[in-house]
Amino acid sequence: MTFFQGDNMVNKYKLEENEFVFGGCVNDGIKMPYKDGFSRDLRVWHSGNQAISALLTSKGNYFYSKEPFKFEIKDGSLIIESDFEIKASKGNEKTLKGAYIGLKNDFFTQDHKHPNLDMFRYPQYNTWIEFGRDVSQEKVKKYAEEIINNGYPSGVLMIDDCWSKDYGEWEFDRVKFPNPKELIDYLHNLNFKVMLWLCPFVSPDSPTYRELSLKGYLVKNKNGLDAISYWWNGFSAVLDLTKPEVREYFYNVLKKLQNEYGIDGFKIDAGDPEYYSDDFVYSTGEQKSFQAHYLETIGERFDFNELRASFNNSLKGVAQRLRDKNHSYDVDGINTLIPNSIAMGLCGYPYLCPDMIGGGMISDFEVSGFKLDQNLYVRYAEISSLLPMMQFSLLPFKALDEENNKIVKKYVDLHLEYSSVIVELVKKASIDGLPIIRSLLFNYGEDKYAKVMDEFMLGEDILVAPIVSKESSRKVILPKGKWQARDGEVYSEGEYQFEVERGDMPIFKRVKL
């Protein structure tokens, strides 16, 4: 069925009354459902996170293209601008879930895989905020030992940026890491799985750059010269991942690290189109959004994986992290975790990691006079405990006082308690392709739930309503049915006000009649 009316490259669909629009960029979840006046150009900006060239509505409608497009909500209409065909259809049900299932069947390409289940069972630890760019073998070793010695469980340990001398060298800096194999073996003996951070950038004038330039493996600009990207760590050349031989080269680089040192997997970063200028020319002529697409196809070949930027890779077996979050309540911080997690599921990325507890935006922690907000850190931990993955960097027993550390440890234990539930949902998602983290609107389909984006459902049976502000109380909306709290009390459908001190979080399980 065709919903669009228009000509040239502009397509217009008149929204029904109470028809709410979702999709596009995961980081726009905080703005979903989109209000009149919202716009996003997926051709140039993915807002630092995963994206799909698809939109879906609460009335079962969905729109998609193989290519990125610009869209806006204006005067009660959805307007899509694109040089390419936009397809539109209706789900079997006039609900958000109906639209998602239709989109899944028509547009997503499910591979029925999932990341290694240990990424969901146990906490993850990342060196980024703890050490920044000053990481070393001795520091990583001590970091792991402190985790164990302070009663936290081993899990996945990610060695983040600056473990190599240059970008594109993809070899340990032997000044910082004199014996990397010894380190990885030591971490394995402590029952950690080990991942390395990588990106597709190559430092100019390095030996690797000269080699790759001669092979024609780097992105060119419109003048036929090697293109240079300006990104958060400076200026670099870029692997042209639209070439199959370059993807295979990059995969073999990673495989060599795995074979030589025993690395378990990789955190692959920096596929964002915003770091690639408009004058970049790819071998296939594809748009720059597809760099992120091809990065994921490489990450997926490893059992342990994590990406932050992806494009049109829905329902692939890859762990997806929310973008670096601020150490803040309301400026792209803790306030975004739930709506963006819901958006990630709607965009077809079910294997969610909610960024590092306390926030992963390192510039926040580097500001002169920075003081950690311990309450905020604890609230981050509470929310993360019942999301699919739980990732630390700044270690709680070092960052917090004794009382708050005990609370965080309690939520690590809660994650371990629910890990079997989470693992079963991961397995289920790999089969049916449905989100793990869902909104009330997704599960129940009623308009009154469209703007409830500060609580979430873990699958169909568990409702979680964390505190995401400086307040210590919140309203909780329970949908139809009976809901049992952790203290055993049973609630019916309705709105309730709860006092929620640190160390407490409203969690309800649906009572099956």
Short mmCIF file of C-alpha atoms in Angstrom, two decimals:
data_model
loop_
_atom_site.label_atom_id
_atom_site.label_comp_id
_atom_site.label_asym_id
_atom_site.label_seq_id
_atom_site.Cartn_x
_atom_site.Cartn_y
_atom_site.Cartn_z
CA MET A 1 0.00 0.00 0.00
CA THR A 2 1.29 3.48 -0.83
CA PHE A 3 0.97 6.20 1.81
CA PHE A 4 3.06 8.94 0.24
CA GLN A 5 1.92 11.85 -1.85
CA GLY A 6 4.47 14.14 -3.44
CA ASP A 7 6.91 14.58 -6.26
CA ASN A 8 10.61 15.09 -6.85
CA MET A 9 12.49 13.71 -3.84
CA VAL A 10 10.01 14.72 -1.11
CA ASN A 11 7.52 12.20 0.24
CA LYS A 12 4.77 13.23 2.64
CA TYR A 13 2.54 11.15 4.88
CA LYS A 14 -0.23 12.70 6.97
CA LEU A 15 -0.12 11.27 10.46
CA GLU A 16 -3.32 10.05 12.06
CA GLU A 17 -4.51 11.48 15.37
CA ASN A 18 -2.28 10.10 18.14
CA GLU A 19 0.07 8.46 15.66
CA PHE A 20 3.56 8.57 17.12
CA VAL A 21 6.82 8.18 15.17
CA PHE A 22 9.96 6.30 16.27
CA GLY A 23 13.20 5.11 14.63
CA GLY A 24 16.09 6.66 12.71
CA CYS A 25 18.83 7.33 15.29
CA VAL A 26 19.18 5.47 18.57
CA ASN A 27 20.54 8.57 20.32
CA ASP A 28 17.32 10.38 19.46
CA GLY A 29 15.42 8.02 21.76
CA ILE A 30 15.26 10.80 24.34
CA LYS A 31 13.22 12.76 21.76
CA MET A 32 10.89 9.89 20.85
CA PRO A 33 8.10 9.88 20.03
CA TYR A 34 9.08 12.75 17.78
CA LYS A 35 7.32 16.08 18.19
CA ASP A 36 6.31 18.52 15.50
CA GLY A 37 9.41 20.38 14.36
CA PHE A 38 11.86 17.52 14.84
CA SER A 39 14.19 16.71 11.94
CA ARG A 40 17.20 14.48 11.30
CA ASP A 41 19.39 14.02 8.22
CA LEU A 42 20.70 10.45 8.34
CA ARG A 43 22.89 11.17 5.33
CA VAL A 44 25.30 13.26 7.39
CA TRP A 45 24.70 12.66 11.10
CA HIS A 46 23.80 9.60 13.20
CA SER A 47 24.07 11.46 16.49
CA GLY A 48 27.03 9.36 17.60
CA ASN A 49 25.25 6.02 17.73
CA GLN A 50 23.48 3.33 15.77
CA ALA A 51 21.01 4.26 13.03
CA ILE A 52 18.65 2.75 10.50
CA SER A 53 17.07 4.32 7.43
CA ALA A 54 13.65 3.32 8.70
CA LEU A 55 10.80 4.79 10.75
CA LEU A 56 7.85 3.14 12.43
CA THR A 57 4.67 4.43 14.03
CA SER A 58 2.30 3.52 16.82
CA LYS A 59 -0.44 2.86 14.26
CA GLY A 60 1.44 0.04 12.54
CA ASN A 61 2.92 2.03 9.66
CA TYR A 62 6.58 1.74 8.68
CA PHE A 63 8.83 3.38 6.10
CA TYR A 64 12.26 2.33 4.94
CA SER A 65 14.98 2.71 2.34
CA LYS A 66 18.28 1.00 1.68
CA GLU A 67 19.91 4.45 1.73
CA PRO A 68 20.02 7.12 4.45
CA PHE A 69 17.47 9.92 4.14
CA LYS A 70 16.36 13.16 5.77
CA PHE A 71 13.07 13.26 7.66
CA GLU A 72 11.05 15.72 9.70
CA ILE A 73 7.74 15.99 11.52
CA LYS A 74 5.94 19.11 10.36
CA ASP A 75 2.33 20.24 10.74
CA GLY A 76 1.20 16.74 11.66
CA SER A 77 2.94 15.07 8.72
CA LEU A 78 5.99 12.86 8.31
CA ILE A 79 8.13 14.23 5.48
CA ILE A 80 10.98 12.17 4.02
CA GLU A 81 13.51 13.60 1.58
CA SER A 82 15.65 11.14 -0.38
CA ASP A 83 17.28 10.54 -3.76
CA PHE A 84 16.23 6.90 -3.45
CA GLU A 85 13.04 4.89 -3.23
CA ILE A 86 11.13 5.03 0.05
CA LYS A 87 8.97 2.01 0.73
CA ALA A 88 5.94 2.20 2.97
CA SER A 89 3.73 -0.49 4.42
CA LYS A 90 1.40 -1.48 7.26
CA GLY A 91 1.90 -4.18 9.84
CA ASN A 92 -0.70 -6.82 10.48
CA GLU A 93 -1.62 -4.93 13.66
CA LYS A 94 -2.13 -1.17 13.96
CA THR A 95 0.37 -0.98 16.81
CA LEU A 96 4.03 -0.16 17.32
CA LYS A 97 4.76 -3.86 17.71
CA GLY A 98 2.89 -4.56 14.47
CA ALA A 99 5.02 -1.96 12.68
CA TYR A 100 8.20 -3.42 14.17
CA ILE A 101 7.34 -6.96 13.08
CA GLY A 102 6.50 -5.73 9.58
CA LEU A 103 9.77 -3.81 9.41
CA LYS A 104 11.65 -6.83 10.71
CA ASN A 105 10.18 -9.08 8.06
CA ASP A 106 10.58 -6.63 5.17
CA PHE A 107 13.78 -4.75 5.95
CA PHE A 108 15.93 -6.30 8.66
CA THR A 109 18.23 -9.19 7.82
CA GLN A 110 18.36 -11.48 10.82
CA ASP A 111 21.32 -13.84 11.19
CA HIS A 112 20.00 -15.60 14.33
CA LYS A 113 23.27 -15.03 16.18
CA HIS A 114 24.08 -13.32 19.46
CA PRO A 115 27.30 -12.22 21.19
CA ASN A 116 28.97 -14.55 23.67
CA LEU A 117 26.58 -15.03 26.59
CA ASP A 118 29.28 -14.18 29.14
CA MET A 119 28.89 -10.56 28.01
CA PHE A 120 25.40 -10.68 29.53
CA ARG A 121 26.07 -12.95 32.51
CA TYR A 122 28.87 -10.98 34.12
CA PRO A 123 29.91 -7.34 34.48
CA GLN A 124 32.22 -5.72 31.97
CA TYR A 125 35.16 -3.52 32.90
CA ASN A 126 36.68 -0.95 30.55
CA THR A 127 39.92 0.96 31.11
CA TRP A 128 38.81 4.19 29.40
CA ILE A 129 37.62 6.42 32.26
CA GLU A 130 39.90 4.77 34.80
CA PHE A 131 43.11 5.47 32.83
CA GLY A 132 42.16 7.53 29.78
CA ARG A 133 44.97 7.44 27.24
CA ASP A 134 47.58 6.54 29.86
CA VAL A 135 47.04 2.77 29.85
CA SER A 136 49.81 0.20 30.40
CA GLN A 137 50.39 -3.47 31.10
CA GLU A 138 51.07 -2.87 34.79
CA LYS A 139 47.98 -0.69 35.20
CA VAL A 140 45.70 -3.22 33.49
CA LYS A 141 47.09 -6.01 35.66
CA LYS A 142 46.52 -4.02 38.84
CA TYR A 143 43.03 -3.00 37.63
CA ALA A 144 42.03 -6.65 37.28
CA GLU A 145 43.54 -7.62 40.63
CA GLU A 146 41.68 -4.82 42.41
CA ILE A 147 38.38 -5.99 40.95
CA ILE A 148 38.86 -9.49 42.34
CA ASN A 149 40.36 -8.37 45.65
CA ASN A 150 37.40 -6.11 46.34
CA GLY A 151 34.83 -8.84 45.90
CA TYR A 152 33.59 -8.01 42.41
CA PRO A 153 33.19 -10.86 39.92
CA SER A 154 35.47 -11.29 36.95
CA GLY A 155 33.88 -10.76 33.57
CA VAL A 156 34.91 -9.08 30.34
CA LEU A 157 37.88 -6.70 30.57
CA MET A 158 38.29 -4.22 27.72
CA ILE A 159 41.64 -2.56 27.09
CA ASP A 160 40.58 0.69 25.50
CA ASP A 161 42.42 3.28 23.42
CA CYS A 162 46.19 3.92 23.29
CA TRP A 163 47.51 0.39 23.74
CA SER A 164 49.39 0.87 20.42
CA LYS A 165 51.82 3.57 19.29
CA ASP A 166 49.92 4.75 16.22
CA TYR A 167 46.43 4.30 14.83
CA GLY A 168 46.64 1.68 12.15
CA GLU A 169 49.65 -0.02 13.68
CA TRP A 170 47.42 -2.54 15.51
CA GLU A 171 50.31 -3.84 17.58
CA PHE A 172 50.99 -3.39 21.28
CA ASP A 173 53.29 -0.53 22.25
CA ARG A 174 56.13 -2.54 23.79
CA VAL A 175 57.09 0.34 26.07
CA LYS A 176 53.63 0.33 27.65
CA PHE A 177 53.04 -3.40 27.16
CA PRO A 178 56.40 -5.18 27.26
CA ASN A 179 54.86 -8.67 27.29
CA PRO A 180 51.23 -8.57 26.13
CA LYS A 181 50.87 -12.36 25.86
CA GLU A 182 51.91 -12.71 29.49
CA LEU A 183 49.32 -10.09 30.47
CA ILE A 184 46.48 -11.75 28.55
CA ASP A 185 47.37 -15.15 30.02
CA TYR A 186 47.37 -13.62 33.50
CA LEU A 187 43.94 -12.04 32.94
CA HIS A 188 42.60 -15.35 31.64
CA ASN A 189 43.86 -17.06 34.79
CA LEU A 190 41.76 -14.55 36.77
CA ASN A 191 38.76 -15.65 34.66
CA PHE A 192 38.54 -12.47 32.61
CA LYS A 193 37.77 -12.45 28.91
CA VAL A 194 39.84 -9.77 27.19
CA MET A 195 38.80 -7.37 24.45
CA LEU A 196 40.77 -4.67 22.61
CA TRP A 197 39.56 -1.31 21.30
CA LEU A 198 40.22 -0.62 17.60
CA CYS A 199 39.18 1.84 14.91
CA PRO A 200 39.56 2.07 11.10
CA PHE A 201 41.84 5.12 11.25
CA VAL A 202 45.50 5.15 10.21
CA SER A 203 48.00 7.75 11.42
CA PRO A 204 49.39 9.68 8.40
CA ASP A 205 53.03 9.15 7.45
CA SER A 206 53.29 6.00 9.56
CA PRO A 207 54.77 2.85 7.96
CA THR A 208 51.29 1.29 7.89
CA TYR A 209 49.90 4.36 6.15
CA ARG A 210 52.50 4.16 3.39
CA GLU A 211 51.86 0.44 2.90
CA LEU A 212 48.08 0.83 2.75
CA SER A 213 48.26 3.86 0.49
CA LEU A 214 50.31 1.92 -2.07
CA LYS A 215 47.75 -0.89 -1.98
CA GLY A 216 44.87 1.52 -2.55
CA TYR A 217 43.21 0.51 0.73
CA LEU A 218 42.47 4.05 1.95
CA VAL A 219 39.51 6.31 1.28
CA LYS A 220 40.21 8.95 -1.39
CA ASN A 221 38.94 12.50 -1.69
CA LYS A 222 37.46 14.06 -4.81
CA ASN A 223 40.93 15.06 -5.95
CA GLY A 224 42.07 11.43 -5.92
CA LEU A 225 44.34 11.91 -2.88
CA ASP A 226 44.19 9.95 0.36
CA ALA A 227 41.40 11.52 2.41
CA ILE A 228 42.16 12.75 5.92
CA SER A 229 39.54 12.64 8.67
CA TYR A 230 39.47 15.00 11.64
CA TRP A 231 38.11 12.99 14.57
CA TRP A 232 38.29 13.16 18.37
CA ASN A 233 41.93 12.04 18.47
CA GLY A 234 43.26 14.18 15.64
CA PHE A 235 43.88 13.68 11.92
CA SER A 236 43.96 10.24 10.27
CA ALA A 237 43.61 8.43 6.98
CA VAL A 238 40.74 5.95 6.78
CA LEU A 239 40.39 2.35 5.63
CA ASP A 240 37.97 2.12 2.71
CA LEU A 241 35.74 -0.61 4.08
CA THR A 242 33.52 -0.61 1.00
CA LYS A 243 36.25 -2.75 -0.60
CA PRO A 244 35.89 -6.46 0.26
CA GLU A 245 39.68 -6.90 0.22
CA VAL A 246 40.07 -4.11 2.80
CA ARG A 247 37.47 -5.68 5.07
CA GLU A 248 39.32 -8.97 4.81
CA TYR A 249 42.61 -7.19 5.54
CA PHE A 250 41.15 -5.58 8.68
CA TYR A 251 39.61 -8.88 9.78
CA ASN A 252 43.00 -10.58 9.40
CA VAL A 253 44.63 -7.85 11.48
CA LEU A 254 42.19 -8.64 14.29
CA LYS A 255 42.56 -12.37 13.82
CA LYS A 256 46.34 -12.03 14.12
CA LEU A 257 45.93 -10.24 17.46
CA GLN A 258 43.64 -13.01 18.59
CA ASN A 259 45.96 -15.81 17.50
CA GLU A 260 49.18 -14.20 18.74
CA TYR A 261 48.04 -12.94 22.14
CA GLY A 262 44.83 -14.80 22.93
CA ILE A 263 42.55 -11.75 22.65
CA ASP A 264 38.92 -12.88 22.98
CA GLY A 265 37.28 -10.13 20.98
CA PHE A 266 37.14 -6.50 19.93
CA LYS A 267 35.45 -3.19 20.65
CA ILE A 268 35.36 -1.57 17.20
CA ASP A 269 34.76 2.17 17.18
CA ALA A 270 34.49 5.29 15.00
CA GLY A 271 32.26 4.35 12.08
CA ASP A 272 30.28 7.57 12.45
CA PRO A 273 29.57 9.43 9.18
CA GLU A 274 30.19 12.76 10.91
CA TYR A 275 33.92 11.98 10.94
CA TYR A 276 34.00 11.56 7.16
CA SER A 277 33.93 14.69 5.05
CA ASP A 278 31.50 15.17 2.17
CA ASP A 279 34.42 15.07 -0.27
CA PHE A 280 35.36 11.50 0.70
CA VAL A 281 34.92 9.07 -2.19
CA TYR A 282 34.40 5.37 -1.57
CA SER A 283 35.31 2.69 -4.07
CA THR A 284 31.70 1.60 -4.55
CA GLY A 285 30.27 5.12 -4.60
CA GLU A 286 28.26 4.34 -1.46
CA GLN A 287 27.32 6.99 1.05
CA LYS A 288 29.53 7.48 4.09
CA SER A 289 26.95 5.88 6.42
CA PHE A 290 28.04 2.52 5.09
CA GLN A 291 31.45 2.70 6.81
CA ALA A 292 29.55 1.91 10.03
CA HIS A 293 27.65 -0.84 8.25
CA TYR A 294 30.81 -2.61 7.13
CA LEU A 295 32.54 -2.22 10.49
CA GLU A 296 29.80 -4.30 12.06
CA THR A 297 30.22 -7.07 9.50
CA ILE A 298 33.80 -7.40 10.76
CA GLY A 299 32.89 -7.26 14.45
CA GLU A 300 30.27 -9.92 13.97
CA ARG A 301 32.93 -12.45 13.00
CA PHE A 302 34.14 -12.53 16.60
CA ASP A 303 32.35 -14.11 19.54
CA PHE A 304 33.08 -11.16 21.84
CA ASN A 305 32.31 -7.85 20.13
CA GLU A 306 31.06 -4.34 20.76
CA LEU A 307 30.17 -1.45 18.46
CA ARG A 308 28.84 2.02 19.10
CA ALA A 309 28.17 3.11 15.51
CA SER A 310 26.20 0.92 13.11
CA PHE A 311 23.98 1.52 10.10
CA ASN A 312 21.31 -0.83 8.78
CA ASN A 313 22.77 -3.84 10.57
CA SER A 314 19.60 -4.71 12.43
CA LEU A 315 19.30 -8.13 14.08
CA LYS A 316 22.95 -9.06 13.73
CA GLY A 317 24.79 -10.88 16.53
CA VAL A 318 26.67 -7.84 17.78
CA ALA A 319 26.71 -6.07 21.14
CA GLN A 320 25.74 -2.43 20.68
CA ARG A 321 26.73 0.25 23.18
CA LEU A 322 24.95 3.52 23.78
CA ARG A 323 27.18 6.48 22.93
CA ASP A 324 29.43 7.97 25.63
CA LYS A 325 27.15 9.42 28.28
CA ASN A 326 27.81 12.52 30.34
CA HIS A 327 28.23 12.46 34.09
CA SER A 328 24.93 14.30 34.29
CA TYR A 329 21.29 13.85 35.21
CA ASP A 330 19.81 15.79 32.31
CA VAL A 331 22.42 16.67 29.64
CA ASP A 332 22.79 13.52 27.53
CA GLY A 333 23.37 11.62 30.73
CA ILE A 334 21.40 9.22 32.89
CA ASN A 335 18.14 10.72 31.58
CA THR A 336 18.80 9.17 28.16
CA LEU A 337 19.55 5.59 29.23
CA ILE A 338 15.99 4.26 29.22
CA PRO A 339 14.52 6.04 26.14
CA ASN A 340 17.65 5.37 24.10
CA SER A 341 17.68 1.72 25.18
CA ILE A 342 14.06 1.43 24.04
CA ALA A 343 14.98 3.14 20.76
CA MET A 344 17.89 0.74 20.24
CA GLY A 345 15.48 -2.18 20.41
CA LEU A 346 13.05 -0.52 17.99
CA CYS A 347 15.92 0.02 15.55
CA GLY A 348 16.63 -3.71 15.62
CA TYR A 349 19.67 -3.75 17.91
CA PRO A 350 18.60 -5.95 20.84
CA TYR A 351 22.01 -6.73 22.41
CA LEU A 352 22.34 -3.54 24.40
CA CYS A 353 25.15 -2.17 26.56
CA PRO A 354 24.15 1.11 28.29
CA ASP A 355 27.65 2.73 28.37
CA MET A 356 29.93 2.86 31.40
CA ILE A 357 28.40 3.31 34.82
CA GLY A 358 28.67 6.94 35.87
CA GLY A 359 29.11 8.03 32.26
CA GLY A 360 31.74 7.33 29.62
CA MET A 361 32.35 10.87 28.36
CA ILE A 362 35.95 11.28 29.43
CA SER A 363 36.00 15.07 29.02
CA ASP A 364 33.60 15.33 31.97
CA PHE A 365 36.13 13.62 34.23
CA GLU A 366 39.08 15.67 32.94
CA VAL A 367 37.60 19.06 33.83
CA SER A 368 39.64 20.89 36.45
CA GLY A 369 38.06 20.52 39.87
CA PHE A 370 35.79 17.64 38.80
CA LYS A 371 34.01 15.96 41.70
CA LEU A 372 32.18 12.71 41.24
CA ASP A 373 28.47 12.76 42.11
CA GLN A 374 28.23 9.51 44.07
CA ASN A 375 24.43 9.49 44.03
CA LEU A 376 24.46 9.79 40.23
CA TYR A 377 26.99 6.96 39.94
CA VAL A 378 24.79 4.72 42.10
CA ARG A 379 21.69 5.53 40.04
CA TYR A 380 23.61 4.64 36.86
CA ALA A 381 24.43 1.26 38.44
CA GLU A 382 20.82 0.67 39.42
CA ILE A 383 19.54 1.16 35.87
CA SER A 384 22.35 -0.87 34.30
CA SER A 385 21.73 -3.83 36.60
CA LEU A 386 18.58 -4.87 34.71
CA LEU A 387 19.65 -3.85 31.24
CA PRO A 388 21.23 -6.67 29.20
CA MET A 389 24.81 -5.63 29.99
CA MET A 390 26.47 -3.87 32.91
CA GLN A 391 29.75 -2.06 32.22
CA PHE A 392 32.14 -0.33 34.63
CA SER A 393 35.23 1.74 34.03
CA LEU A 394 35.76 3.94 37.07
CA LEU A 395 35.85 1.27 39.76
CA PRO A 396 33.15 1.74 42.44
CA PHE A 397 35.28 0.72 45.43
CA LYS A 398 37.79 3.44 44.47
CA ALA A 399 35.31 6.11 43.41
CA LEU A 400 32.71 5.75 46.17
CA ASP A 401 32.52 5.74 49.92
CA GLU A 402 31.92 2.44 51.69
CA GLU A 403 28.14 2.79 51.91
CA ASN A 404 27.67 3.59 48.22
CA ASN A 405 30.10 0.88 47.16
CA LYS A 406 27.95 -1.64 49.06
CA ILE A 407 24.88 -0.43 47.18
CA VAL A 408 26.60 -0.80 43.80
CA LYS A 409 27.81 -4.28 44.78
CA LYS A 410 24.20 -5.11 45.64
CA TYR A 411 23.19 -4.19 42.09
CA VAL A 412 25.97 -6.27 40.61
CA ASP A 413 24.52 -9.15 42.61
CA LEU A 414 21.06 -8.27 41.26
CA HIS A 415 22.39 -8.46 37.71
CA LEU A 416 23.88 -11.88 38.48
CA GLU A 417 20.53 -12.95 39.95
CA TYR A 418 18.66 -11.93 36.80
CA SER A 419 21.38 -13.11 34.42
CA SER A 420 19.55 -16.35 33.61
CA VAL A 421 16.44 -14.33 32.67
CA ILE A 422 18.54 -11.98 30.52
CA VAL A 423 20.36 -14.85 28.82
CA GLU A 424 17.07 -16.53 27.93
CA LEU A 425 15.81 -13.25 26.44
CA VAL A 426 19.05 -12.96 24.43
CA LYS A 427 18.55 -16.44 23.05
CA LYS A 428 14.91 -15.67 22.30
CA ALA A 429 15.83 -12.42 20.51
CA SER A 430 18.22 -14.34 18.27
CA ILE A 431 15.27 -16.49 17.20
CA ASP A 432 12.25 -14.16 17.02
CA GLY A 433 14.08 -10.85 16.53
CA LEU A 434 12.03 -8.99 19.17
CA PRO A 435 13.64 -6.37 21.43
CA ILE A 436 14.87 -7.35 24.88
CA ILE A 437 14.21 -3.87 26.30
CA ARG A 438 10.74 -2.60 25.44
CA SER A 439 8.37 0.24 26.19
CA LEU A 440 4.88 -0.21 27.59
CA LEU A 441 3.61 1.01 24.23
CA PHE A 442 5.43 -1.82 22.45
CA ASN A 443 4.01 -4.53 24.72
CA TYR A 444 0.51 -3.16 25.26
CA GLY A 445 -0.19 -0.97 22.21
CA GLU A 446 -2.36 1.66 23.91
CA ASP A 447 -1.92 5.34 23.06
CA LYS A 448 -1.79 6.32 26.73
CA TYR A 449 1.62 4.60 27.02
CA ALA A 450 3.21 6.39 24.04
CA LYS A 451 5.14 8.90 26.13
CA VAL A 452 6.07 6.60 29.00
CA MET A 453 9.80 6.47 28.30
CA ASP A 454 11.26 6.54 31.84
CA GLU A 455 10.44 2.94 32.73
CA PHE A 456 11.06 -0.21 30.72
CA MET A 457 10.09 -3.80 30.34
CA LEU A 458 12.63 -6.58 30.33
CA GLY A 459 10.89 -8.85 27.87
CA GLU A 460 7.19 -9.31 28.60
CA ASP A 461 7.12 -10.09 32.32
CA ILE A 462 9.43 -7.72 34.21
CA LEU A 463 8.81 -4.00 34.59
CA VAL A 464 11.60 -1.75 35.90
CA ALA A 465 11.13 1.87 37.01
CA PRO A 466 14.48 3.37 38.07
CA ILE A 467 15.17 6.87 39.36
CA VAL A 468 16.72 8.99 36.59
CA SER A 469 16.85 12.35 38.33
CA LYS A 470 18.02 13.98 41.55
CA GLU A 471 14.64 13.21 43.08
CA SER A 472 14.04 10.31 45.46
CA SER A 473 10.47 9.59 44.41
CA ARG A 474 8.77 8.80 41.12
CA LYS A 475 5.48 7.89 39.50
CA VAL A 476 5.22 4.33 38.22
CA ILE A 477 2.64 3.32 35.63
CA LEU A 478 1.60 -0.33 35.71
CA PRO A 479 -0.27 -1.74 32.71
CA LYS A 480 -3.19 -4.15 32.79
CA GLY A 481 -2.83 -7.28 34.89
CA LYS A 482 -1.34 -8.00 38.31
CA TRP A 483 2.22 -7.01 39.20
CA GLN A 484 4.22 -8.33 42.13
CA ALA A 485 6.95 -6.16 43.65
CA ARG A 486 10.16 -7.58 45.12
CA ASP A 487 8.69 -7.30 48.64
CA GLY A 488 5.81 -9.57 47.64
CA GLU A 489 3.09 -6.91 47.45
CA VAL A 490 0.81 -7.24 44.41
CA TYR A 491 -0.42 -4.19 42.46
CA SER A 492 -3.14 -3.78 39.85
CA GLU A 493 -3.14 -1.59 36.76
CA GLY A 494 -2.75 2.07 37.62
CA GLU A 495 -0.44 4.92 38.62
CA TYR A 496 1.52 4.80 41.86
CA GLN A 497 3.93 7.14 43.61
CA PHE A 498 6.97 5.48 45.21
CA GLU A 499 9.71 6.82 47.47
CA VAL A 500 12.92 5.34 46.11
CA GLU A 501 16.06 5.76 48.17
CA ARG A 502 19.49 4.75 46.93
CA GLY A 503 19.74 0.99 47.05
CA ASP A 504 16.10 0.61 46.09
CA MET A 505 14.49 0.38 42.65
CA PRO A 506 10.88 -0.47 41.76
CA ILE A 507 10.87 -3.87 40.03
CA PHE A 508 7.67 -5.75 39.25
CA LYS A 509 6.99 -9.18 37.85
CA ARG A 510 3.81 -9.89 35.94
CA VAL A 511 1.59 -12.33 37.79
CA LYS A 512 0.48 -15.00 35.37
CA LEU A 513 -3.12 -15.98 36.04
#
